[in-house]
Amino acid sequence: MTTPDMKLGDSSLKMKRGVSEHQRRQVLDLRRRHSLREVAEATGLPLGTVKTIVSRSGVFRDNEAHRTLFCLPPITVSAETLPSVPELPPQQRVTGDKEVDAVLWLRSVIKTGNSAHIETALAAAKRIKTPLDELEKRYSHLLSDADPGNWAVVFKTIGFANLEGLARSAIADQHAREEGRARFGDRAMFDTDAEVFCAEVLDGAKIGQYGSIDEADIAVRFKGRPDLMPCTLADCLYELDYWHKLYRLRCAFCDSSTDAEGPQEASSREHFVFGLLAEIRPRHKDEAKAVLRYLVASDRRDTADANRIIENLIG
């Protein structure tokens, strides 16, 4: 005779008796690469049983420990992080052409990133009689005449007339600097905890072709730390966004984008996580759509990995 308590737990009892530990592990392993229905067909288990095993495992939930590590510091506003009003740069005689030199000075004013200075500079540019495109050509000729045969100097004049574009870029850089100071203080260029983690995991890793870290060894080492692995596609997108934001904030403090890239181990981790988008199965349509939106917006949509990712999303 069964008691009410036994009836209450009857379904879970049946599942425990009917599914071996080997089958449970097989289900979880297959689920990483296949849909729930495909897993059910491959294992011969009822679809409902497969769903229960996956749900109770917790393996396919967002990894909070992972998200805690790959997270920018919170914004802290203080007197030290508040932006100061920069002084106007001095006017200089650069080429001897008054109008060209005036535009060069206005460009230096715009590069301060100060909104008030930028507004004044753009207004002043409208009062210059000669069209800016013509001044750009004059500037190019002046540089070529000063250094004949050096074609590289011509590239310095590209975008010379596009003050509006320069203003947008300067304002974005200024906002990034302000955010970087509010998040990191004076430590924006120091290794983050996430970068230290990457360096520790890949310490002593095999070196592959062209001096880069061996991709197979990268995968083995990071997968050897499941506690800090992305468990879902949402986790992958979260970490990729972390690396993108960190790079963007650092670029505002650097003279070149190369200086903002961080250690090689961090770049290896970012590339590894991007590859996981082709391995981890989407939990639902919204997650698959989020990955597609990421691909469309990124500069990686035409790569071989992108094709594998799309196949994973629709397969």
mmCIF file with all atom_site columns, C-alpha atoms in Angstrom, residues 43-145:
data_model
loop_
_atom_site.group_PDB
_atom_site.id
_atom_site.type_symbol
_atom_site.label_atom_id
_atom_site.label_alt_id
_atom_site.label_comp_id
_atom_site.label_asym_id
_atom_site.label_entity_id
_atom_site.label_seq_id
_atom_site.pdbx_PDB_ins_code
_atom_site.Cartn_x
_atom_site.Cartn_y
_atom_site.Cartn_z
_atom_site.occupancy
_atom_site.B_iso_or_equiv
_atom_site.pdbx_formal_charge
_atom_site.auth_seq_id
_atom_site.auth_comp_id
_atom_site.auth_asym_id
_atom_site.auth_atom_id
_atom_site.pdbx_PDB_model_num
ATOM 1   C CA . THR A 1 43  ? 19.122 8.014  -26.062 1.00 0.00 ? 43  THR A CA 1
ATOM 2   C CA . GLY A 1 44  ? 15.722 6.392  -26.502 1.00 0.00 ? 44  GLY A CA 1
ATOM 3   C CA . LEU A 1 45  ? 14.410 8.247  -23.453 1.00 0.00 ? 45  LEU A CA 1
ATOM 4   C CA . PRO A 1 46  ? 11.050 10.042 -23.362 1.00 0.00 ? 46  PRO A CA 1
ATOM 5   C CA . LEU A 1 47  ? 11.278 13.744 -24.219 1.00 0.00 ? 47  LEU A CA 1
ATOM 6   C CA . GLY A 1 48  ? 9.774  14.635 -20.836 1.00 0.00 ? 48  GLY A CA 1
ATOM 7   C CA . THR A 1 49  ? 12.466 12.647 -19.045 1.00 0.00 ? 49  THR A CA 1
ATOM 8   C CA . VAL A 1 50  ? 15.199 14.386 -21.023 1.00 0.00 ? 50  VAL A CA 1
ATOM 9   C CA . LYS A 1 51  ? 13.721 17.791 -20.162 1.00 0.00 ? 51  LYS A CA 1
ATOM 10  C CA . THR A 1 52  ? 13.603 16.860 -16.465 1.00 0.00 ? 52  THR A CA 1
ATOM 11  C CA . ILE A 1 53  ? 17.218 15.663 -16.408 1.00 0.00 ? 53  ILE A CA 1
ATOM 12  C CA . VAL A 1 54  ? 18.434 18.825 -18.102 1.00 0.00 ? 54  VAL A CA 1
ATOM 13  C CA . SER A 1 55  ? 16.354 21.130 -15.916 1.00 0.00 ? 55  SER A CA 1
ATOM 14  C CA . ARG A 1 56  ? 17.395 19.517 -12.629 1.00 0.00 ? 56  ARG A CA 1
ATOM 15  C CA . SER A 1 57  ? 21.077 19.380 -13.539 1.00 0.00 ? 57  SER A CA 1
ATOM 16  C CA . GLY A 1 58  ? 21.448 23.162 -13.448 1.00 0.00 ? 58  GLY A CA 1
ATOM 17  C CA . VAL A 1 59  ? 24.240 22.764 -16.011 1.00 0.00 ? 59  VAL A CA 1
ATOM 18  C CA . PHE A 1 60  ? 22.458 24.866 -18.597 1.00 0.00 ? 60  PHE A CA 1
ATOM 19  C CA . ARG A 1 61  ? 21.697 27.821 -16.380 1.00 0.00 ? 61  ARG A CA 1
ATOM 20  C CA . ASP A 1 62  ? 23.681 31.052 -16.514 1.00 0.00 ? 62  ASP A CA 1
ATOM 21  C CA . ASN A 1 63  ? 26.917 30.722 -14.532 1.00 0.00 ? 63  ASN A CA 1
ATOM 22  C CA . GLU A 1 64  ? 26.835 33.457 -11.880 1.00 0.00 ? 64  GLU A CA 1
ATOM 23  C CA . ALA A 1 65  ? 30.440 32.828 -10.786 1.00 0.00 ? 65  ALA A CA 1
ATOM 24  C CA . HIS A 1 66  ? 31.538 33.344 -14.375 1.00 0.00 ? 66  HIS A CA 1
ATOM 25  C CA . ARG A 1 67  ? 29.568 36.579 -14.648 1.00 0.00 ? 67  ARG A CA 1
ATOM 26  C CA . THR A 1 68  ? 31.006 37.882 -11.395 1.00 0.00 ? 68  THR A CA 1
ATOM 27  C CA . LEU A 1 69  ? 34.556 37.522 -12.734 1.00 0.00 ? 69  LEU A CA 1
ATOM 28  C CA . PHE A 1 70  ? 33.883 38.947 -16.191 1.00 0.00 ? 70  PHE A CA 1
ATOM 29  C CA . CYS A 1 71  ? 32.281 42.138 -14.951 1.00 0.00 ? 71  CYS A CA 1
ATOM 30  C CA . LEU A 1 72  ? 33.509 45.733 -15.066 1.00 0.00 ? 72  LEU A CA 1
ATOM 31  C CA . PRO A 1 73  ? 33.851 47.540 -11.719 1.00 0.00 ? 73  PRO A CA 1
ATOM 32  C CA . PRO A 1 74  ? 30.805 49.648 -10.810 1.00 0.00 ? 74  PRO A CA 1
ATOM 33  C CA . ILE A 1 75  ? 30.800 53.346 -11.648 1.00 0.00 ? 75  ILE A CA 1
ATOM 34  C CA . THR A 1 76  ? 31.879 55.469 -8.688  1.00 0.00 ? 76  THR A CA 1
ATOM 35  C CA . VAL A 1 77  ? 31.553 59.233 -8.983  1.00 0.00 ? 77  VAL A CA 1
ATOM 36  C CA . SER A 1 78  ? 33.896 61.382 -6.901  1.00 0.00 ? 78  SER A CA 1
ATOM 37  C CA . ALA A 1 79  ? 35.636 64.734 -7.139  1.00 0.00 ? 79  ALA A CA 1
ATOM 38  C CA . GLU A 1 80  ? 38.628 62.963 -8.698  1.00 0.00 ? 80  GLU A CA 1
ATOM 39  C CA . THR A 1 81  ? 36.567 61.337 -11.459 1.00 0.00 ? 81  THR A CA 1
ATOM 40  C CA . LEU A 1 82  ? 34.542 64.408 -12.450 1.00 0.00 ? 82  LEU A CA 1
ATOM 41  C CA . PRO A 1 83  ? 35.773 65.852 -15.769 1.00 0.00 ? 83  PRO A CA 1
ATOM 42  C CA . SER A 1 84  ? 37.618 69.157 -15.689 1.00 0.00 ? 84  SER A CA 1
ATOM 43  C CA . VAL A 1 85  ? 37.341 71.834 -18.363 1.00 0.00 ? 85  VAL A CA 1
ATOM 44  C CA . PRO A 1 86  ? 40.495 71.629 -20.512 1.00 0.00 ? 86  PRO A CA 1
ATOM 45  C CA . GLU A 1 87  ? 42.348 74.736 -21.594 1.00 0.00 ? 87  GLU A CA 1
ATOM 46  C CA . LEU A 1 88  ? 42.166 75.736 -25.238 1.00 0.00 ? 88  LEU A CA 1
ATOM 47  C CA . PRO A 1 89  ? 45.245 74.593 -27.166 1.00 0.00 ? 89  PRO A CA 1
ATOM 48  C CA . PRO A 1 90  ? 47.522 77.425 -28.347 1.00 0.00 ? 90  PRO A CA 1
ATOM 49  C CA . GLN A 1 91  ? 47.181 78.665 -31.901 1.00 0.00 ? 91  GLN A CA 1
ATOM 50  C CA . GLN A 1 92  ? 50.260 77.851 -33.960 1.00 0.00 ? 92  GLN A CA 1
ATOM 51  C CA . ARG A 1 93  ? 51.695 78.657 -37.368 1.00 0.00 ? 93  ARG A CA 1
ATOM 52  C CA . VAL A 1 94  ? 52.018 75.200 -38.921 1.00 0.00 ? 94  VAL A CA 1
ATOM 53  C CA . THR A 1 95  ? 51.839 75.541 -42.707 1.00 0.00 ? 95  THR A CA 1
ATOM 54  C CA . GLY A 1 96  ? 51.801 79.302 -43.214 1.00 0.00 ? 96  GLY A CA 1
ATOM 55  C CA . ASP A 1 97  ? 48.368 79.090 -44.866 1.00 0.00 ? 97  ASP A CA 1
ATOM 56  C CA . LYS A 1 98  ? 46.116 80.996 -42.476 1.00 0.00 ? 98  LYS A CA 1
ATOM 57  C CA . GLU A 1 99  ? 42.931 79.122 -43.336 1.00 0.00 ? 99  GLU A CA 1
ATOM 58  C CA . VAL A 1 100 ? 44.560 75.694 -43.229 1.00 0.00 ? 100 VAL A CA 1
ATOM 59  C CA . ASP A 1 101 ? 46.231 76.544 -39.920 1.00 0.00 ? 101 ASP A CA 1
ATOM 60  C CA . ALA A 1 102 ? 42.882 77.760 -38.603 1.00 0.00 ? 102 ALA A CA 1
ATOM 61  C CA . VAL A 1 103 ? 41.281 74.393 -39.393 1.00 0.00 ? 103 VAL A CA 1
ATOM 62  C CA . LEU A 1 104 ? 44.210 72.561 -37.809 1.00 0.00 ? 104 LEU A CA 1
ATOM 63  C CA . TRP A 1 105 ? 43.683 74.583 -34.645 1.00 0.00 ? 105 TRP A CA 1
ATOM 64  C CA . LEU A 1 106 ? 39.921 73.950 -34.675 1.00 0.00 ? 106 LEU A CA 1
ATOM 65  C CA . ARG A 1 107 ? 40.640 70.227 -34.987 1.00 0.00 ? 107 ARG A CA 1
ATOM 66  C CA . SER A 1 108 ? 42.900 70.394 -31.926 1.00 0.00 ? 108 SER A CA 1
ATOM 67  C CA . VAL A 1 109 ? 40.118 72.209 -30.045 1.00 0.00 ? 109 VAL A CA 1
ATOM 68  C CA . ILE A 1 110 ? 37.623 69.510 -31.015 1.00 0.00 ? 110 ILE A CA 1
ATOM 69  C CA . LYS A 1 111 ? 40.002 66.773 -29.868 1.00 0.00 ? 111 LYS A CA 1
ATOM 70  C CA . THR A 1 112 ? 39.796 68.103 -26.296 1.00 0.00 ? 112 THR A CA 1
ATOM 71  C CA . GLY A 1 113 ? 36.422 66.342 -26.122 1.00 0.00 ? 113 GLY A CA 1
ATOM 72  C CA . ASN A 1 114 ? 34.857 69.239 -24.240 1.00 0.00 ? 114 ASN A CA 1
ATOM 73  C CA . SER A 1 115 ? 31.307 69.795 -25.501 1.00 0.00 ? 115 SER A CA 1
ATOM 74  C CA . ALA A 1 116 ? 31.405 73.585 -25.115 1.00 0.00 ? 116 ALA A CA 1
ATOM 75  C CA . HIS A 1 117 ? 34.753 73.871 -26.898 1.00 0.00 ? 117 HIS A CA 1
ATOM 76  C CA . ILE A 1 118 ? 33.510 71.591 -29.683 1.00 0.00 ? 118 ILE A CA 1
ATOM 77  C CA . GLU A 1 119 ? 30.348 73.605 -30.195 1.00 0.00 ? 119 GLU A CA 1
ATOM 78  C CA . THR A 1 120 ? 32.385 76.810 -30.459 1.00 0.00 ? 120 THR A CA 1
ATOM 79  C CA . ALA A 1 121 ? 34.865 75.228 -32.879 1.00 0.00 ? 121 ALA A CA 1
ATOM 80  C CA . LEU A 1 122 ? 32.146 73.926 -35.212 1.00 0.00 ? 122 LEU A CA 1
ATOM 81  C CA . ALA A 1 123 ? 30.490 77.337 -35.250 1.00 0.00 ? 123 ALA A CA 1
ATOM 82  C CA . ALA A 1 124 ? 33.826 78.997 -36.059 1.00 0.00 ? 124 ALA A CA 1
ATOM 83  C CA . ALA A 1 125 ? 34.442 76.555 -38.920 1.00 0.00 ? 125 ALA A CA 1
ATOM 84  C CA . LYS A 1 126 ? 31.266 77.749 -40.625 1.00 0.00 ? 126 LYS A CA 1
ATOM 85  C CA . ARG A 1 127 ? 32.726 81.253 -40.811 1.00 0.00 ? 127 ARG A CA 1
ATOM 86  C CA . ILE A 1 128 ? 35.715 80.146 -42.877 1.00 0.00 ? 128 ILE A CA 1
ATOM 87  C CA . LYS A 1 129 ? 35.052 81.356 -46.424 1.00 0.00 ? 129 LYS A CA 1
ATOM 88  C CA . THR A 1 130 ? 36.880 78.629 -48.349 1.00 0.00 ? 130 THR A CA 1
ATOM 89  C CA . PRO A 1 131 ? 35.050 75.247 -48.445 1.00 0.00 ? 131 PRO A CA 1
ATOM 90  C CA . LEU A 1 132 ? 36.686 72.728 -46.108 1.00 0.00 ? 132 LEU A CA 1
ATOM 91  C CA . ASP A 1 133 ? 37.057 70.144 -48.891 1.00 0.00 ? 133 ASP A CA 1
ATOM 92  C CA . GLU A 1 134 ? 39.157 72.629 -50.844 1.00 0.00 ? 134 GLU A CA 1
ATOM 93  C CA . LEU A 1 135 ? 41.248 73.364 -47.759 1.00 0.00 ? 135 LEU A CA 1
ATOM 94  C CA . GLU A 1 136 ? 41.861 69.633 -47.378 1.00 0.00 ? 136 GLU A CA 1
ATOM 95  C CA . LYS A 1 137 ? 43.328 69.557 -50.904 1.00 0.00 ? 137 LYS A CA 1
ATOM 96  C CA . ARG A 1 138 ? 45.456 72.604 -50.152 1.00 0.00 ? 138 ARG A CA 1
ATOM 97  C CA . TYR A 1 139 ? 46.709 70.960 -46.967 1.00 0.00 ? 139 TYR A CA 1
ATOM 98  C CA . SER A 1 140 ? 47.616 67.812 -48.924 1.00 0.00 ? 140 SER A CA 1
ATOM 99  C CA . HIS A 1 141 ? 49.568 69.852 -51.491 1.00 0.00 ? 141 HIS A CA 1
ATOM 100 C CA . LEU A 1 142 ? 51.373 71.762 -48.742 1.00 0.00 ? 142 LEU A CA 1
ATOM 101 C CA . LEU A 1 143 ? 52.509 68.541 -47.061 1.00 0.00 ? 143 LEU A CA 1
ATOM 102 C CA . SER A 1 144 ? 53.577 67.000 -50.377 1.00 0.00 ? 144 SER A CA 1
ATOM 103 C CA . ASP A 1 145 ? 55.583 70.092 -51.315 1.00 0.00 ? 145 ASP A CA 1
#
